[in-house]
Amino acid sequence: MKIVARLLVLLPLLWVEGVWAVDCPSEDYDLNSQAEVDALGAAGCDRISGYLYIGNSTDITNLDGLTNITSLGGGLNIYDNAALANLDGLASLTSVGSGLFISLNPALTNLDGLASLTSVRVDLDISLNAALANLDGLASLTSVGRNAIISLNAALANLDGLANLISVGGDLTIYSNAALTNLDDLASLTSVGGDLTIYSNAALTNLDGLASLTSVGGDLGIW
């Protein structure tokens, strides 16, 4: 009886600490409206076994309905959201099983909602986000499994959010970020498995941030 009683005490604690993940009803989600984002939140689940696509929307202003989501078995694609200004609703997300793509979100100013994310198993692509001023929300990211692309983000002045990035398994490409002045916060980067290409960043004045880089598996191109 004592054992049973102790288990009954422990079970709620195990639940609170997230030992038991609750799968969302569908394997994949394609969210195109604020109502759909909020509805997923109302489902009370914290794990999506497939991919999560948030995009082609004019009315998604926030992702607050996704605050319970801790992991994705597939990729996360946030694409073409005219009114989305932040990703704060993804603050609990720690794991993305495939790629992370954030593109064509003109009102997006920061990635702070991704602060709990530690690794991207496949590709990372941050492109064409006109108002994106920094990558601080990626401060916990230590590795990218395959390719990383940071491109055409007109307001991006630095790469501060990548200060803990140690390795990129494939190609690393940084191009056409007009306001980018330095690469200082790539100081922890030691290896790039494929090509390292840095070009058409008009304000870039030095490459001091690559001082710790010891290995490039492919070509090195800077122009």
PDB file of C-alpha atoms in Angstrom:
ATOM      1  CA  MET A   1       0.000   0.000   0.000  1.00  0.00           C
ATOM      2  CA  LYS A   2       2.881   2.354   0.815  1.00  0.00           C
ATOM      3  CA  ILE A   3       4.372   1.796  -2.676  1.00  0.00           C
ATOM      4  CA  VAL A   4       1.045   2.587  -4.344  1.00  0.00           C
ATOM      5  CA  ALA A   5       0.668   5.718  -2.255  1.00  0.00           C
ATOM      6  CA  ARG A   6       4.133   6.926  -3.195  1.00  0.00           C
ATOM      7  CA  LEU A   7       3.432   6.352  -6.877  1.00  0.00           C
ATOM      8  CA  LEU A   8       0.243   8.379  -6.648  1.00  0.00           C
ATOM      9  CA  VAL A   9       2.279  11.234  -5.187  1.00  0.00           C
ATOM     10  CA  LEU A  10       4.982  10.987  -7.842  1.00  0.00           C
ATOM     11  CA  LEU A  11       2.760  10.724 -10.921  1.00  0.00           C
ATOM     12  CA  PRO A  12       1.670  14.362 -10.968  1.00  0.00           C
ATOM     13  CA  LEU A  13       5.298  15.427 -10.517  1.00  0.00           C
ATOM     14  CA  LEU A  14       6.402  13.329 -13.473  1.00  0.00           C
ATOM     15  CA  TRP A  15       3.677  14.905 -15.571  1.00  0.00           C
ATOM     16  CA  VAL A  16       4.599  18.463 -14.540  1.00  0.00           C
ATOM     17  CA  GLU A  17       8.281  17.916 -15.341  1.00  0.00           C
ATOM     18  CA  GLY A  18       7.419  16.790 -18.848  1.00  0.00           C
ATOM     19  CA  VAL A  19       8.587  13.177 -18.596  1.00  0.00           C
ATOM     20  CA  TRP A  20       5.507  12.096 -20.480  1.00  0.00           C
ATOM     21  CA  ALA A  21       5.100  13.891 -23.788  1.00  0.00           C
ATOM     22  CA  VAL A  22       1.637  14.171 -25.301  1.00  0.00           C
ATOM     23  CA  ASP A  23       1.524  13.676 -29.073  1.00  0.00           C
ATOM     24  CA  CYS A  24      -0.582  16.099 -31.084  1.00  0.00           C
ATOM     25  CA  PRO A  25      -3.572  14.542 -32.884  1.00  0.00           C
ATOM     26  CA  SER A  26      -2.118  14.901 -36.400  1.00  0.00           C
ATOM     27  CA  GLU A  27       1.341  13.930 -37.605  1.00  0.00           C
ATOM     28  CA  ASP A  28       1.901  17.139 -39.597  1.00  0.00           C
ATOM     29  CA  TYR A  29       0.492  20.655 -39.332  1.00  0.00           C
ATOM     30  CA  ASP A  30       0.070  23.337 -41.991  1.00  0.00           C
ATOM     31  CA  LEU A  31      -1.135  26.504 -40.259  1.00  0.00           C
ATOM     32  CA  ASN A  32      -2.280  29.401 -42.428  1.00  0.00           C
ATOM     33  CA  SER A  33      -4.319  31.538 -40.002  1.00  0.00           C
ATOM     34  CA  GLN A  34      -4.304  32.798 -36.425  1.00  0.00           C
ATOM     35  CA  ALA A  35      -7.343  30.648 -35.710  1.00  0.00           C
ATOM     36  CA  GLU A  36      -5.443  27.511 -36.737  1.00  0.00           C
ATOM     37  CA  VAL A  37      -2.481  28.444 -34.540  1.00  0.00           C
ATOM     38  CA  ASP A  38      -4.766  28.974 -31.556  1.00  0.00           C
ATOM     39  CA  ALA A  39      -6.654  25.749 -32.236  1.00  0.00           C
ATOM     40  CA  LEU A  40      -3.448  23.708 -32.088  1.00  0.00           C
ATOM     41  CA  GLY A  41      -2.693  25.284 -28.738  1.00  0.00           C
ATOM     42  CA  ALA A  42      -6.129  24.303 -27.486  1.00  0.00           C
ATOM     43  CA  ALA A  43      -5.346  20.658 -28.292  1.00  0.00           C
ATOM     44  CA  GLY A  44      -3.158  20.536 -25.178  1.00  0.00           C
ATOM     45  CA  CYS A  45      -0.344  18.529 -26.797  1.00  0.00           C
ATOM     46  CA  ASP A  46       3.397  19.163 -26.643  1.00  0.00           C
ATOM     47  CA  ARG A  47       4.966  16.981 -29.355  1.00  0.00           C
ATOM     48  CA  ILE A  48       4.433  16.991 -33.134  1.00  0.00           C
ATOM     49  CA  SER A  49       5.752  13.805 -34.715  1.00  0.00           C
ATOM     50  CA  GLY A  50       6.058  15.296 -38.222  1.00  0.00           C
ATOM     51  CA  TYR A  51       6.564  18.802 -39.588  1.00  0.00           C
ATOM     52  CA  LEU A  52       5.107  22.176 -38.601  1.00  0.00           C
ATOM     53  CA  TYR A  53       4.480  24.693 -41.373  1.00  0.00           C
ATOM     54  CA  ILE A  54       3.345  28.212 -40.484  1.00  0.00           C
ATOM     55  CA  GLY A  55       2.877  30.406 -43.502  1.00  0.00           C
ATOM     56  CA  ASN A  56       1.220  32.054 -46.458  1.00  0.00           C
ATOM     57  CA  SER A  57      -0.721  34.146 -43.994  1.00  0.00           C
ATOM     58  CA  THR A  58      -1.765  37.764 -43.642  1.00  0.00           C
ATOM     59  CA  ASP A  59      -3.365  37.472 -40.198  1.00  0.00           C
ATOM     60  CA  ILE A  60      -0.989  35.422 -38.027  1.00  0.00           C
ATOM     61  CA  THR A  61       0.326  37.994 -35.546  1.00  0.00           C
ATOM     62  CA  ASN A  62       1.646  35.678 -32.823  1.00  0.00           C
ATOM     63  CA  LEU A  63       2.408  32.046 -32.048  1.00  0.00           C
ATOM     64  CA  ASP A  64       1.305  32.190 -28.414  1.00  0.00           C
ATOM     65  CA  GLY A  65      -0.964  29.206 -28.941  1.00  0.00           C
ATOM     66  CA  LEU A  66       2.089  26.989 -29.433  1.00  0.00           C
ATOM     67  CA  THR A  67       3.652  27.545 -26.006  1.00  0.00           C
ATOM     68  CA  ASN A  68       3.279  23.859 -25.068  1.00  0.00           C
ATOM     69  CA  ILE A  69       5.201  22.515 -28.066  1.00  0.00           C
ATOM     70  CA  THR A  70       8.586  21.135 -26.973  1.00  0.00           C
ATOM     71  CA  SER A  71       9.678  19.012 -29.945  1.00  0.00           C
ATOM     72  CA  LEU A  72       9.147  18.338 -33.638  1.00  0.00           C
ATOM     73  CA  GLY A  73       9.952  15.046 -35.309  1.00  0.00           C
ATOM     74  CA  GLY A  74      10.208  16.829 -38.667  1.00  0.00           C
ATOM     75  CA  GLY A  75      11.032  20.329 -39.805  1.00  0.00           C
ATOM     76  CA  LEU A  76       9.832  23.793 -38.855  1.00  0.00           C
ATOM     77  CA  ASN A  77       9.037  26.157 -41.715  1.00  0.00           C
ATOM     78  CA  ILE A  78       7.905  29.726 -40.976  1.00  0.00           C
ATOM     79  CA  TYR A  79       7.352  31.297 -44.381  1.00  0.00           C
ATOM     80  CA  ASP A  80       5.619  34.353 -45.828  1.00  0.00           C
ATOM     81  CA  ASN A  81       3.774  35.703 -42.791  1.00  0.00           C
ATOM     82  CA  ALA A  82       2.993  39.367 -43.417  1.00  0.00           C
ATOM     83  CA  ALA A  83       2.078  40.313 -39.834  1.00  0.00           C
ATOM     84  CA  LEU A  84       4.194  37.996 -37.668  1.00  0.00           C
ATOM     85  CA  ALA A  85       6.525  40.158 -35.524  1.00  0.00           C
ATOM     86  CA  ASN A  86       8.038  37.572 -33.142  1.00  0.00           C
ATOM     87  CA  LEU A  87       8.311  33.866 -32.378  1.00  0.00           C
ATOM     88  CA  ASP A  88       7.770  34.117 -28.624  1.00  0.00           C
ATOM     89  CA  GLY A  89       5.174  31.353 -28.657  1.00  0.00           C
ATOM     90  CA  LEU A  90       7.885  28.797 -29.475  1.00  0.00           C
ATOM     91  CA  ALA A  91       9.793  29.414 -26.240  1.00  0.00           C
ATOM     92  CA  SER A  92       9.416  25.784 -25.102  1.00  0.00           C
ATOM     93  CA  LEU A  93      10.758  24.274 -28.324  1.00  0.00           C
ATOM     94  CA  THR A  94      14.043  22.437 -27.695  1.00  0.00           C
ATOM     95  CA  SER A  95      14.302  20.014 -30.619  1.00  0.00           C
ATOM     96  CA  VAL A  96      13.700  20.125 -34.385  1.00  0.00           C
ATOM     97  CA  GLY A  97      14.122  16.731 -36.026  1.00  0.00           C
ATOM     98  CA  SER A  98      14.761  18.068 -39.519  1.00  0.00           C
ATOM     99  CA  GLY A  99      15.336  21.567 -40.930  1.00  0.00           C
ATOM    100  CA  LEU A 100      14.537  25.053 -39.639  1.00  0.00           C
ATOM    101  CA  PHE A 101      13.458  27.532 -42.309  1.00  0.00           C
ATOM    102  CA  ILE A 102      12.486  31.134 -41.549  1.00  0.00           C
ATOM    103  CA  SER A 103      11.944  33.196 -44.686  1.00  0.00           C
ATOM    104  CA  LEU A 104       9.915  36.059 -46.129  1.00  0.00           C
ATOM    105  CA  ASN A 105       8.517  37.352 -42.850  1.00  0.00           C
ATOM    106  CA  PRO A 106       8.739  41.146 -43.383  1.00  0.00           C
ATOM    107  CA  ALA A 107       7.589  42.177 -39.882  1.00  0.00           C
ATOM    108  CA  LEU A 108       9.745  39.685 -37.953  1.00  0.00           C
ATOM    109  CA  THR A 109      12.250  41.645 -35.832  1.00  0.00           C
ATOM    110  CA  ASN A 110      13.831  38.899 -33.727  1.00  0.00           C
ATOM    111  CA  LEU A 111      14.072  35.151 -33.132  1.00  0.00           C
ATOM    112  CA  ASP A 112      13.939  35.327 -29.333  1.00  0.00           C
ATOM    113  CA  GLY A 113      11.252  32.658 -29.153  1.00  0.00           C
ATOM    114  CA  LEU A 114      13.786  30.021 -30.220  1.00  0.00           C
ATOM    115  CA  ALA A 115      16.025  30.536 -27.187  1.00  0.00           C
ATOM    116  CA  SER A 116      15.585  26.934 -25.979  1.00  0.00           C
ATOM    117  CA  LEU A 117      16.612  25.354 -29.286  1.00  0.00           C
ATOM    118  CA  THR A 118      20.014  23.627 -28.991  1.00  0.00           C
ATOM    119  CA  SER A 119      20.469  21.895 -32.350  1.00  0.00           C
ATOM    120  CA  VAL A 120      19.104  21.667 -35.880  1.00  0.00           C
ATOM    121  CA  ARG A 121      19.601  18.184 -37.282  1.00  0.00           C
ATOM    122  CA  VAL A 122      19.455  19.072 -40.966  1.00  0.00           C
ATOM    123  CA  ASP A 123      19.359  22.545 -42.578  1.00  0.00           C
ATOM    124  CA  LEU A 124      19.111  26.055 -41.135  1.00  0.00           C
ATOM    125  CA  ASP A 125      17.902  28.804 -43.472  1.00  0.00           C
ATOM    126  CA  ILE A 126      17.276  32.382 -42.308  1.00  0.00           C
ATOM    127  CA  SER A 127      16.529  34.453 -45.418  1.00  0.00           C
ATOM    128  CA  LEU A 128      14.588  37.426 -46.749  1.00  0.00           C
ATOM    129  CA  ASN A 129      13.349  38.743 -43.402  1.00  0.00           C
ATOM    130  CA  ALA A 130      13.521  42.487 -44.035  1.00  0.00           C
ATOM    131  CA  ALA A 131      13.164  43.708 -40.433  1.00  0.00           C
ATOM    132  CA  LEU A 132      15.215  41.016 -38.693  1.00  0.00           C
ATOM    133  CA  ALA A 133      17.811  42.928 -36.668  1.00  0.00           C
ATOM    134  CA  ASN A 134      19.594  40.096 -34.838  1.00  0.00           C
ATOM    135  CA  LEU A 135      19.817  36.341 -34.327  1.00  0.00           C
ATOM    136  CA  ASP A 136      19.921  36.497 -30.535  1.00  0.00           C
ATOM    137  CA  GLY A 137      17.202  33.880 -30.244  1.00  0.00           C
ATOM    138  CA  LEU A 138      19.617  31.228 -31.524  1.00  0.00           C
ATOM    139  CA  ALA A 139      22.032  31.703 -28.614  1.00  0.00           C
ATOM    140  CA  SER A 140      21.577  28.097 -27.409  1.00  0.00           C
ATOM    141  CA  LEU A 141      22.298  26.625 -30.843  1.00  0.00           C
ATOM    142  CA  THR A 142      25.554  24.640 -30.872  1.00  0.00           C
ATOM    143  CA  SER A 143      25.344  22.678 -34.115  1.00  0.00           C
ATOM    144  CA  VAL A 144      23.696  22.461 -37.526  1.00  0.00           C
ATOM    145  CA  GLY A 145      23.679  18.970 -38.989  1.00  0.00           C
ATOM    146  CA  ARG A 146      23.886  19.931 -42.645  1.00  0.00           C
ATOM    147  CA  ASN A 147      23.730  23.313 -44.410  1.00  0.00           C
ATOM    148  CA  ALA A 148      23.308  26.778 -42.879  1.00  0.00           C
ATOM    149  CA  ILE A 149      22.258  29.787 -44.964  1.00  0.00           C
ATOM    150  CA  ILE A 150      21.897  33.361 -43.732  1.00  0.00           C
ATOM    151  CA  SER A 151      20.952  35.616 -46.610  1.00  0.00           C
ATOM    152  CA  LEU A 152      19.136  38.724 -47.804  1.00  0.00           C
ATOM    153  CA  ASN A 153      18.209  39.972 -44.334  1.00  0.00           C
ATOM    154  CA  ALA A 154      18.545  43.710 -44.958  1.00  0.00           C
ATOM    155  CA  ALA A 155      18.549  44.900 -41.321  1.00  0.00           C
ATOM    156  CA  LEU A 156      20.789  42.177 -39.871  1.00  0.00           C
ATOM    157  CA  ALA A 157      23.815  43.995 -38.419  1.00  0.00           C
ATOM    158  CA  ASN A 158      25.571  41.147 -36.600  1.00  0.00           C
ATOM    159  CA  LEU A 159      25.493  37.423 -35.909  1.00  0.00           C
ATOM    160  CA  ASP A 160      25.407  37.729 -32.113  1.00  0.00           C
ATOM    161  CA  GLY A 161      22.954  34.888 -31.731  1.00  0.00           C
ATOM    162  CA  LEU A 162      25.432  32.372 -33.153  1.00  0.00           C
ATOM    163  CA  ALA A 163      28.027  32.859 -30.415  1.00  0.00           C
ATOM    164  CA  ASN A 164      27.744  29.217 -29.286  1.00  0.00           C
ATOM    165  CA  LEU A 165      27.683  27.626 -32.733  1.00  0.00           C
ATOM    166  CA  ILE A 166      30.550  25.121 -32.859  1.00  0.00           C
ATOM    167  CA  SER A 167      29.978  23.177 -36.064  1.00  0.00           C
ATOM    168  CA  VAL A 168      28.133  23.119 -39.373  1.00  0.00           C
ATOM    169  CA  GLY A 169      28.048  19.665 -40.928  1.00  0.00           C
ATOM    170  CA  GLY A 170      27.592  20.828 -44.525  1.00  0.00           C
ATOM    171  CA  ASP A 171      27.906  24.210 -46.257  1.00  0.00           C
ATOM    172  CA  LEU A 172      27.828  27.569 -44.475  1.00  0.00           C
ATOM    173  CA  THR A 173      26.685  30.416 -46.721  1.00  0.00           C
ATOM    174  CA  ILE A 174      26.356  34.052 -45.636  1.00  0.00           C
ATOM    175  CA  TYR A 175      25.399  36.450 -48.404  1.00  0.00           C
ATOM    176  CA  SER A 176      23.670  39.718 -49.272  1.00  0.00           C
ATOM    177  CA  ASN A 177      23.014  40.887 -45.719  1.00  0.00           C
ATOM    178  CA  ALA A 178      23.457  44.594 -46.453  1.00  0.00           C
ATOM    179  CA  ALA A 179      23.876  45.820 -42.858  1.00  0.00           C
ATOM    180  CA  LEU A 180      26.163  43.038 -41.626  1.00  0.00           C
ATOM    181  CA  THR A 181      29.388  44.643 -40.353  1.00  0.00           C
ATOM    182  CA  ASN A 182      31.265  41.750 -38.718  1.00  0.00           C
ATOM    183  CA  LEU A 183      31.364  38.022 -38.002  1.00  0.00           C
ATOM    184  CA  ASP A 184      32.637  38.400 -34.441  1.00  0.00           C
ATOM    185  CA  ASP A 185      30.081  36.105 -32.914  1.00  0.00           C
ATOM    186  CA  LEU A 186      31.194  33.137 -34.961  1.00  0.00           C
ATOM    187  CA  ALA A 187      34.169  32.980 -32.597  1.00  0.00           C
ATOM    188  CA  SER A 188      33.167  29.511 -31.314  1.00  0.00           C
ATOM    189  CA  LEU A 189      32.889  28.019 -34.810  1.00  0.00           C
ATOM    190  CA  THR A 190      35.650  25.454 -35.314  1.00  0.00           C
ATOM    191  CA  SER A 191      34.506  23.367 -38.275  1.00  0.00           C
ATOM    192  CA  VAL A 192      32.505  23.552 -41.497  1.00  0.00           C
ATOM    193  CA  GLY A 193      32.043  20.175 -43.152  1.00  0.00           C
ATOM    194  CA  GLY A 194      31.359  21.535 -46.641  1.00  0.00           C
ATOM    195  CA  ASP A 195      31.927  24.861 -48.378  1.00  0.00           C
ATOM    196  CA  LEU A 196      32.259  28.162 -46.544  1.00  0.00           C
ATOM    197  CA  THR A 197      30.998  30.999 -48.729  1.00  0.00           C
ATOM    198  CA  ILE A 198      30.705  34.647 -47.690  1.00  0.00           C
ATOM    199  CA  TYR A 199      29.814  37.209 -50.333  1.00  0.00           C
ATOM    200  CA  SER A 200      27.969  40.427 -51.194  1.00  0.00           C
ATOM    201  CA  ASN A 201      27.698  41.644 -47.599  1.00  0.00           C
ATOM    202  CA  ALA A 202      28.285  45.300 -48.439  1.00  0.00           C
ATOM    203  CA  ALA A 203      29.079  46.588 -44.928  1.00  0.00           C
ATOM    204  CA  LEU A 204      31.314  43.701 -43.823  1.00  0.00           C
ATOM    205  CA  THR A 205      34.735  45.097 -42.857  1.00  0.00           C
ATOM    206  CA  ASN A 206      36.608  42.123 -41.363  1.00  0.00           C
ATOM    207  CA  LEU A 207      36.619  38.366 -40.868  1.00  0.00           C
ATOM    208  CA  ASP A 208      38.050  38.325 -37.335  1.00  0.00           C
ATOM    209  CA  GLY A 209      35.161  36.186 -36.131  1.00  0.00           C
ATOM    210  CA  LEU A 210      36.552  33.200 -38.024  1.00  0.00           C
ATOM    211  CA  ALA A 211      39.750  33.093 -35.943  1.00  0.00           C
ATOM    212  CA  SER A 212      38.794  29.799 -34.261  1.00  0.00           C
ATOM    213  CA  LEU A 213      37.939  28.021 -37.500  1.00  0.00           C
ATOM    214  CA  THR A 214      40.305  25.090 -37.945  1.00  0.00           C
ATOM    215  CA  SER A 215      38.583  22.969 -40.588  1.00  0.00           C
ATOM    216  CA  VAL A 216      36.708  23.561 -43.851  1.00  0.00           C
ATOM    217  CA  GLY A 217      35.830  20.350 -45.660  1.00  0.00           C
ATOM    218  CA  GLY A 218      35.082  21.997 -49.011  1.00  0.00           C
ATOM    219  CA  ASP A 219      35.901  25.270 -50.743  1.00  0.00           C
ATOM    220  CA  LEU A 220      36.459  28.619 -49.054  1.00  0.00           C
ATOM    221  CA  GLY A 221      35.051  31.550 -51.010  1.00  0.00           C
ATOM    222  CA  ILE A 222      34.952  35.180 -49.867  1.00  0.00           C
ATOM    223  CA  TRP A 223      34.084  38.081 -52.138  1.00  0.00           C
TER     224      TRP A 223
END
